[in-house]
PDB file of C-alpha atoms in Angstrom:
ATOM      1  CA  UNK A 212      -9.934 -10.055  -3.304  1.00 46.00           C
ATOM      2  CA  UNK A 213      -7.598 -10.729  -6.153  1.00 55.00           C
ATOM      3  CA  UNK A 214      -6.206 -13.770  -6.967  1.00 63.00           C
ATOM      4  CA  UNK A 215      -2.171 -14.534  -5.689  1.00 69.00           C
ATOM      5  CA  UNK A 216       0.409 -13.218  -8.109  1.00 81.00           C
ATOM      6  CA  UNK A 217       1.874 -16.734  -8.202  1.00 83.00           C
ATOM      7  CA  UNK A 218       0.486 -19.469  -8.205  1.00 85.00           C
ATOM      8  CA  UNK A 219       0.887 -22.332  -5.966  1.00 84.00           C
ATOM      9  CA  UNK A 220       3.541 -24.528  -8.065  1.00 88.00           C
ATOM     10  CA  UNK A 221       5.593 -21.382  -8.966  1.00 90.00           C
ATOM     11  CA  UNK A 222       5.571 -20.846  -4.808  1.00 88.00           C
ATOM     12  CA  UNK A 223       6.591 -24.626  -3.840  1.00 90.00           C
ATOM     13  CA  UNK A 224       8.851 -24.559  -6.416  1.00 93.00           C
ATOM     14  CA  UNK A 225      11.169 -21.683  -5.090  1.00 92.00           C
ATOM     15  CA  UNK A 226      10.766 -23.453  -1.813  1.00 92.00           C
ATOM     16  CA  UNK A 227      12.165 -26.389  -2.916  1.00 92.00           C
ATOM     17  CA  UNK A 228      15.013 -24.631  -5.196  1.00 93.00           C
ATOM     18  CA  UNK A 229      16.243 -22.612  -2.013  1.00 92.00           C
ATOM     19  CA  UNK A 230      15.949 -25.517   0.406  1.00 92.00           C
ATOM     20  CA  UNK A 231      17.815 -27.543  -1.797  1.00 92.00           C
ATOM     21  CA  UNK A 232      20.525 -25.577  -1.590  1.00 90.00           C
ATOM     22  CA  UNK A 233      21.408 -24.769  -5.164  1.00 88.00           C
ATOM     23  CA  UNK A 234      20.774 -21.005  -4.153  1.00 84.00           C
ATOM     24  CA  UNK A 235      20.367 -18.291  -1.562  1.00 90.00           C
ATOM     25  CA  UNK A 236      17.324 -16.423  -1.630  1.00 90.00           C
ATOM     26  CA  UNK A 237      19.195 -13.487  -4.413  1.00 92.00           C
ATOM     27  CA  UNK A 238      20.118 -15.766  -6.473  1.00 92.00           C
ATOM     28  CA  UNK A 239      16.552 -18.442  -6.142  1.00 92.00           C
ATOM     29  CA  UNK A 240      14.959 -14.739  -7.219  1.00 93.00           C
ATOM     30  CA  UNK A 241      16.730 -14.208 -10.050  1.00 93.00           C
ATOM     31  CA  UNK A 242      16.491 -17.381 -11.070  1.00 92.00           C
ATOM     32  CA  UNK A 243      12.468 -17.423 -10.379  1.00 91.00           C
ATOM     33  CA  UNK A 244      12.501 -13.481 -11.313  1.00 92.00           C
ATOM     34  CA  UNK A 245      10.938 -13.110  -8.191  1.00 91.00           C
ATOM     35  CA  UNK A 246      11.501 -10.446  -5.545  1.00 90.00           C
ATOM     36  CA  UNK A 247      13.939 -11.482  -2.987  1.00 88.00           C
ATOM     37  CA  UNK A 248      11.226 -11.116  -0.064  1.00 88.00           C
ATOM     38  CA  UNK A 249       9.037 -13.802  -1.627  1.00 87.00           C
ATOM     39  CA  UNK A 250      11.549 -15.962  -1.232  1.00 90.00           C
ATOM     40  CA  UNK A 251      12.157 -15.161   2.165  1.00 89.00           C
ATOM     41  CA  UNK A 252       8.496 -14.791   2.908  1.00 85.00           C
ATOM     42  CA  UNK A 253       7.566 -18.128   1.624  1.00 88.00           C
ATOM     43  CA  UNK A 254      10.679 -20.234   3.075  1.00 90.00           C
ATOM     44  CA  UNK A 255       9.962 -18.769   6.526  1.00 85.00           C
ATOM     45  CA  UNK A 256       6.104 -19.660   5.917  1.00 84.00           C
ATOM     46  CA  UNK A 257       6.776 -23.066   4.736  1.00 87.00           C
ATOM     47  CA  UNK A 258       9.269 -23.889   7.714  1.00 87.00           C
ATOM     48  CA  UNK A 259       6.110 -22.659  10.409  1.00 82.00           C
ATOM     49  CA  UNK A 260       3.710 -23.950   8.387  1.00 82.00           C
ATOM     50  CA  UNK A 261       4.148 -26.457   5.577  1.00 84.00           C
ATOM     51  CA  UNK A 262       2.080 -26.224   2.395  1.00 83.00           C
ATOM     52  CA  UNK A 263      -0.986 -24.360   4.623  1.00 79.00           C
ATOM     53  CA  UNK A 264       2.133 -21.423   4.726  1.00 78.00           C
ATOM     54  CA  UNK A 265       2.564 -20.745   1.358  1.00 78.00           C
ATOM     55  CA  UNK A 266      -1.188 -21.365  -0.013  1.00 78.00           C
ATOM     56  CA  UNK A 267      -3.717 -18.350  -0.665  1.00 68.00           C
ATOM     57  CA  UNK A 268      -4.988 -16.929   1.974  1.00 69.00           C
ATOM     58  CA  UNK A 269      -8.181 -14.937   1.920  1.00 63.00           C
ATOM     59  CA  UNK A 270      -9.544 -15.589   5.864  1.00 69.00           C
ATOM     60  CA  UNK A 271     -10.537 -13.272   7.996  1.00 78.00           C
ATOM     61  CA  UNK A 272      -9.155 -12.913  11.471  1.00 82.00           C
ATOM     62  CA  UNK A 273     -11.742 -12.435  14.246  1.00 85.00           C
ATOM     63  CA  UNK A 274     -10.933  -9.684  16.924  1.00 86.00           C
ATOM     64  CA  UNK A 275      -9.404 -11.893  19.559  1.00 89.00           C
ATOM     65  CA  UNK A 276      -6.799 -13.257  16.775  1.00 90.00           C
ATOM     66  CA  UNK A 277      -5.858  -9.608  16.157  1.00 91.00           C
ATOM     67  CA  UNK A 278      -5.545  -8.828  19.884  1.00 91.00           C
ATOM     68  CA  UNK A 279      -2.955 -11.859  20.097  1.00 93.00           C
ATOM     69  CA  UNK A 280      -1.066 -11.177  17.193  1.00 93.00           C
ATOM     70  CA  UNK A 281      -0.373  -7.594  18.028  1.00 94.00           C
ATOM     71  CA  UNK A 282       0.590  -8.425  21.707  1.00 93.00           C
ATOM     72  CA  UNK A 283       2.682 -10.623  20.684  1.00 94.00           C
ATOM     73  CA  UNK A 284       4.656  -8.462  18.115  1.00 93.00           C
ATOM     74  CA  UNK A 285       4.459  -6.077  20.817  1.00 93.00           C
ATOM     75  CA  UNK A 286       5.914  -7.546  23.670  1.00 94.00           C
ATOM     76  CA  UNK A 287       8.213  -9.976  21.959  1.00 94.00           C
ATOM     77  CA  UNK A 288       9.374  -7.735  19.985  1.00 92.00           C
ATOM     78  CA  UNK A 289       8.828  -9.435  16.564  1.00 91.00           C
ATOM     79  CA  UNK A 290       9.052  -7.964  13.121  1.00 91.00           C
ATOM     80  CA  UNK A 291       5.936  -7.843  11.397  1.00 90.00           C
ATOM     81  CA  UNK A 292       7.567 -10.049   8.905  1.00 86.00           C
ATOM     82  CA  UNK A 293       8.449 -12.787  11.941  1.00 88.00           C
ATOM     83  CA  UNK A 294       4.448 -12.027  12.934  1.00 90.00           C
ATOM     84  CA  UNK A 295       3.415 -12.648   9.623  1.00 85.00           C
ATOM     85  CA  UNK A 296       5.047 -15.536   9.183  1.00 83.00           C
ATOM     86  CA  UNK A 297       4.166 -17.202  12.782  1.00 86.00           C
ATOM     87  CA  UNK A 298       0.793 -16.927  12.702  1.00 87.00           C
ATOM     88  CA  UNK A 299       0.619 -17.442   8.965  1.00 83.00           C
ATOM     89  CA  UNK A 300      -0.800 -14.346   8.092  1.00 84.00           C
ATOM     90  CA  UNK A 301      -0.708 -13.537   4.107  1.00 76.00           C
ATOM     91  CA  UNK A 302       1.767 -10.322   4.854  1.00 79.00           C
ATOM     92  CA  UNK A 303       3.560  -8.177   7.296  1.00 84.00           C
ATOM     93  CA  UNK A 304       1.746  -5.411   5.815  1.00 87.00           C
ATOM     94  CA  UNK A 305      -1.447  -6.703   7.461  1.00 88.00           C
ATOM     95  CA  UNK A 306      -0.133  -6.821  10.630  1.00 91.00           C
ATOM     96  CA  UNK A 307       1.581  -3.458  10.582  1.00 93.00           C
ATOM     97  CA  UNK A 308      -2.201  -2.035  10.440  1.00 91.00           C
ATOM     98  CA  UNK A 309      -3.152  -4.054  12.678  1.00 92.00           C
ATOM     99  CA  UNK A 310      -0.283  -2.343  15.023  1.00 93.00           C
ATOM    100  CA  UNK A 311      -0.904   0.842  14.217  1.00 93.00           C
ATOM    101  CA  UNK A 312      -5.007   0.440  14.887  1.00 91.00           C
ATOM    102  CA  UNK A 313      -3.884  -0.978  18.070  1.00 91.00           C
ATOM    103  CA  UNK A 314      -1.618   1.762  19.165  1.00 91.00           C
ATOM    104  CA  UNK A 315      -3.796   4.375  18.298  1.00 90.00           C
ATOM    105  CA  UNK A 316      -7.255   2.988  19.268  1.00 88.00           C
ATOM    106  CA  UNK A 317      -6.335  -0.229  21.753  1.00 87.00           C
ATOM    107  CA  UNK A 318      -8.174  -2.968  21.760  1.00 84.00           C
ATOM    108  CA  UNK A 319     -11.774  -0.978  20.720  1.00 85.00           C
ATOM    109  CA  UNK A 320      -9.883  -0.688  17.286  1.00 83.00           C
ATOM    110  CA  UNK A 321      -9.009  -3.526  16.667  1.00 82.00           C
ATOM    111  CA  UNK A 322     -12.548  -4.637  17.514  1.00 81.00           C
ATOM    112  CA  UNK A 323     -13.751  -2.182  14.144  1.00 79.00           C
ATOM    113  CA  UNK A 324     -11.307  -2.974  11.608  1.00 79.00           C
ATOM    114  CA  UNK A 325     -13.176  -3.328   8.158  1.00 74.00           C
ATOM    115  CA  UNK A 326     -11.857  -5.468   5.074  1.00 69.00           C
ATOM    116  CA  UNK A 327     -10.669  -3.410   2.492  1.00 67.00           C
ATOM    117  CA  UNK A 328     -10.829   0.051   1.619  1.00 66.00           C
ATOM    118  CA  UNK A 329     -12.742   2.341   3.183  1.00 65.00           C
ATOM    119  CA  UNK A 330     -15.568   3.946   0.834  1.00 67.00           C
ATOM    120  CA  UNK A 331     -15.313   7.547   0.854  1.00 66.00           C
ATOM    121  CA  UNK A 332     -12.024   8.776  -0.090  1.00 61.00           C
ATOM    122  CA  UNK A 333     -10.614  11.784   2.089  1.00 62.00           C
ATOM    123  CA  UNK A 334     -10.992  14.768  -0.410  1.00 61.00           C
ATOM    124  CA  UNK A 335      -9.060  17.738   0.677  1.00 60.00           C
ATOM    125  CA  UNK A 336     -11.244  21.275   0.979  1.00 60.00           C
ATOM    126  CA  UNK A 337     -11.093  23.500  -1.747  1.00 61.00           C
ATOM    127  CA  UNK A 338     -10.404  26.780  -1.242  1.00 63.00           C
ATOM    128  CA  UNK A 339     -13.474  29.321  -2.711  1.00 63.00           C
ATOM    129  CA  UNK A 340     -12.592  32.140  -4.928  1.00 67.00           C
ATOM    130  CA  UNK A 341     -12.125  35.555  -3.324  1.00 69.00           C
ATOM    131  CA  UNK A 342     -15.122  37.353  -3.587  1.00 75.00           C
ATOM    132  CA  UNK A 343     -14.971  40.350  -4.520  1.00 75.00           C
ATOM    133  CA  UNK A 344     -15.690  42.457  -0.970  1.00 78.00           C
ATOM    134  CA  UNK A 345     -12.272  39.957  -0.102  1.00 78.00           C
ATOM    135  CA  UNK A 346     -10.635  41.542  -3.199  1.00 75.00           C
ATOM    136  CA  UNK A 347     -11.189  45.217  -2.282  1.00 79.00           C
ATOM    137  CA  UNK A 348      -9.332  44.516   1.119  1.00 82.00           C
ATOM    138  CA  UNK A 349      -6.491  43.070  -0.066  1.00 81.00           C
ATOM    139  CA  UNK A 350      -3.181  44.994  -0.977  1.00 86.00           C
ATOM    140  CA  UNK A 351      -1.849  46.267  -4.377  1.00 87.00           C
ATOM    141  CA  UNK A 352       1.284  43.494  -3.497  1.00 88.00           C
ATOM    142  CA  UNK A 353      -1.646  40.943  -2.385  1.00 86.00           C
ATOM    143  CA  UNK A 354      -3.517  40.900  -5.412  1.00 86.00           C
ATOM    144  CA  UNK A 355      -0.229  41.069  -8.022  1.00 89.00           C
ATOM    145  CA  UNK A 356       0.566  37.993  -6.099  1.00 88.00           C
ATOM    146  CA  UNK A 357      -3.236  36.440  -6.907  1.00 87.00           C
ATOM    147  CA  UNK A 358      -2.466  37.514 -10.554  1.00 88.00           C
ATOM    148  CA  UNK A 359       0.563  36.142 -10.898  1.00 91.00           C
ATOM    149  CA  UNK A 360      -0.865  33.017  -9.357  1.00 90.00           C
ATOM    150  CA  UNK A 361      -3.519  33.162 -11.373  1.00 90.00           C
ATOM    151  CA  UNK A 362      -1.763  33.429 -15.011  1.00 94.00           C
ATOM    152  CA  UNK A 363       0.559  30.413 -13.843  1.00 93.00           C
ATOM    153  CA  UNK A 364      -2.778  28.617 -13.425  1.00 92.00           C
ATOM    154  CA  UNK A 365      -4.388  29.230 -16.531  1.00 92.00           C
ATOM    155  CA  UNK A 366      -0.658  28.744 -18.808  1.00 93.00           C
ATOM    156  CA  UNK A 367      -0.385  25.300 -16.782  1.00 92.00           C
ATOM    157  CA  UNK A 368      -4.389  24.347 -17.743  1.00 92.00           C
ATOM    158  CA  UNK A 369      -3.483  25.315 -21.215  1.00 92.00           C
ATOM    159  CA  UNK A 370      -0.552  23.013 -21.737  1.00 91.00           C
ATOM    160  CA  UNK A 371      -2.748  19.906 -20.249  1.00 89.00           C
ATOM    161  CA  UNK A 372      -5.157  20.582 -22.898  1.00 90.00           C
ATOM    162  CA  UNK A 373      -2.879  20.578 -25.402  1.00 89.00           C
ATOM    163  CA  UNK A 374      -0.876  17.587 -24.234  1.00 88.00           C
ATOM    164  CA  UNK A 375      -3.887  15.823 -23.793  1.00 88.00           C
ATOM    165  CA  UNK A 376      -4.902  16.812 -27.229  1.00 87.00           C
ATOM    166  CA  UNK A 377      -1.409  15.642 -29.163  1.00 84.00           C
ATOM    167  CA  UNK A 378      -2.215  12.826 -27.267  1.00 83.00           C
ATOM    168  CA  UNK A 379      -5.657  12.062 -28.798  1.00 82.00           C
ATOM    169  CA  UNK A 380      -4.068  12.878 -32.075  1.00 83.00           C
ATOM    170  CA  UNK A 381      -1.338  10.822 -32.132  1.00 74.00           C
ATOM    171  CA  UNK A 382       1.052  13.227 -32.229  1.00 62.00           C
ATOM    172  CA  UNK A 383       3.938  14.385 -30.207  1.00 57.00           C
ATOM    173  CA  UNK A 384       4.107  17.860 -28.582  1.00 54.00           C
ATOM    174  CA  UNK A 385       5.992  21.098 -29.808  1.00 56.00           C
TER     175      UNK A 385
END
C-alpha cells in the first residue's frame, strides 16, 4: 500500500490550526492547501481517537469487525464518513464497499473480501468480424451502414497514428 499523502506533522498540524480556532475547516484548507474533507476527516478522527485517529493506517479488519461496522452504519443510520471516523477506519470509502458487499452478498461477503484489486480486469467481448456467409444475408441498407461504419473506423485509426506520430516528433498537428 502506498504511503499517506501527508505526513503525520502536516496532519496534527491542521488539527491543531482548526481547533485553535483561528479557522474553519475552508479556510484551515486553504491555508494548509488541503481539501476541505481532510480537515474534516482528521478533526472528527482526532476527537474519537486522539493521535491513533489521524496516524497511517494499513490494518486489516477481520470479518467480525466488518460485520459490526456495517450493522452499525446500517441500523444507526450513520454516514460512512461518521463510520469511518468511529471506528477509525482510514476512509468512508472503505466502508461504503464494505456496505455494498454486505447488501449484496450478507454476511458470506463480507466473509471473502480481498485487499486490493482484484487480478483480472473485466474485459468487455469483442465483437468478431462478419464473415462473409453473414455478409451475403445482410441488406443493401445493412451493409452501407457496415461501410460507413467501417470508413469512420479506419479515418479515426488514421488520425491516432498521426497524432501519435507529431507527438514522437515533437511537433504539433495540422
Amino acid at each position: 500500500m502506498a504511503k499517506p499523502k501527508y505526513s503525520l506533522e502536516t496532519r496534527l498540524a491542521v488539527v491543531n490550526y482548526y481547533l485553535s480556532g483561528k479557522g474553519g475547516a475552508k479556510s484551515t484548507a486553504d491555508f494548509f492547501g488541503i481539501e476541505g474533507t481532510s480537515v474534516r476527516r482528521w478533526v472528527r478522527a482526532w476527537q474519537l481517537h486522539g493521535i491513533d485517529g489521524i496516524t497511517w493506517k494499513n490494518d486489516r479488519h477481520s470479518p467480525e469487525f466488518r460485520e459490526t461496522v456495517v450493522r452499525a452504519t446500517l441500523c444507526e443510520e450513520l454516514t460512512m464518513r461518521e463510520a469511518a471516523a468511529r471506528f477509525n477506519i482510514s476512509n468512508e470509502s472503505v466502508v461504503r464497499h464494505w456496505v455494498n458487499v454486505y447488501k449484496a452478498s450478507g454476511q458470506k461477503g463480507l466473509l471473502s473480501i480481498k485487499r486490493g484489486r482484484s487480478k483480472v480486469m473485466s474485459k468487455s467481448p469483442k465483437t468478431s468480424p462478419l464473415t462473409d456467409v453473414a455478409l451475403e444475408k445482410l441488406s443493401p441498407e445493412e451493409l452501407r451502414a457496415e461501410l460507413r461504419y467501417l470508413r469512420a473506423e479506419n479515418a479515426y485509426l488514421k488520425k491516432l497514428k498521426a497524432l501519435v506520430q507529431h507527438e514522437k516528433n515533437g511537433r504539433k498537428p495540422e
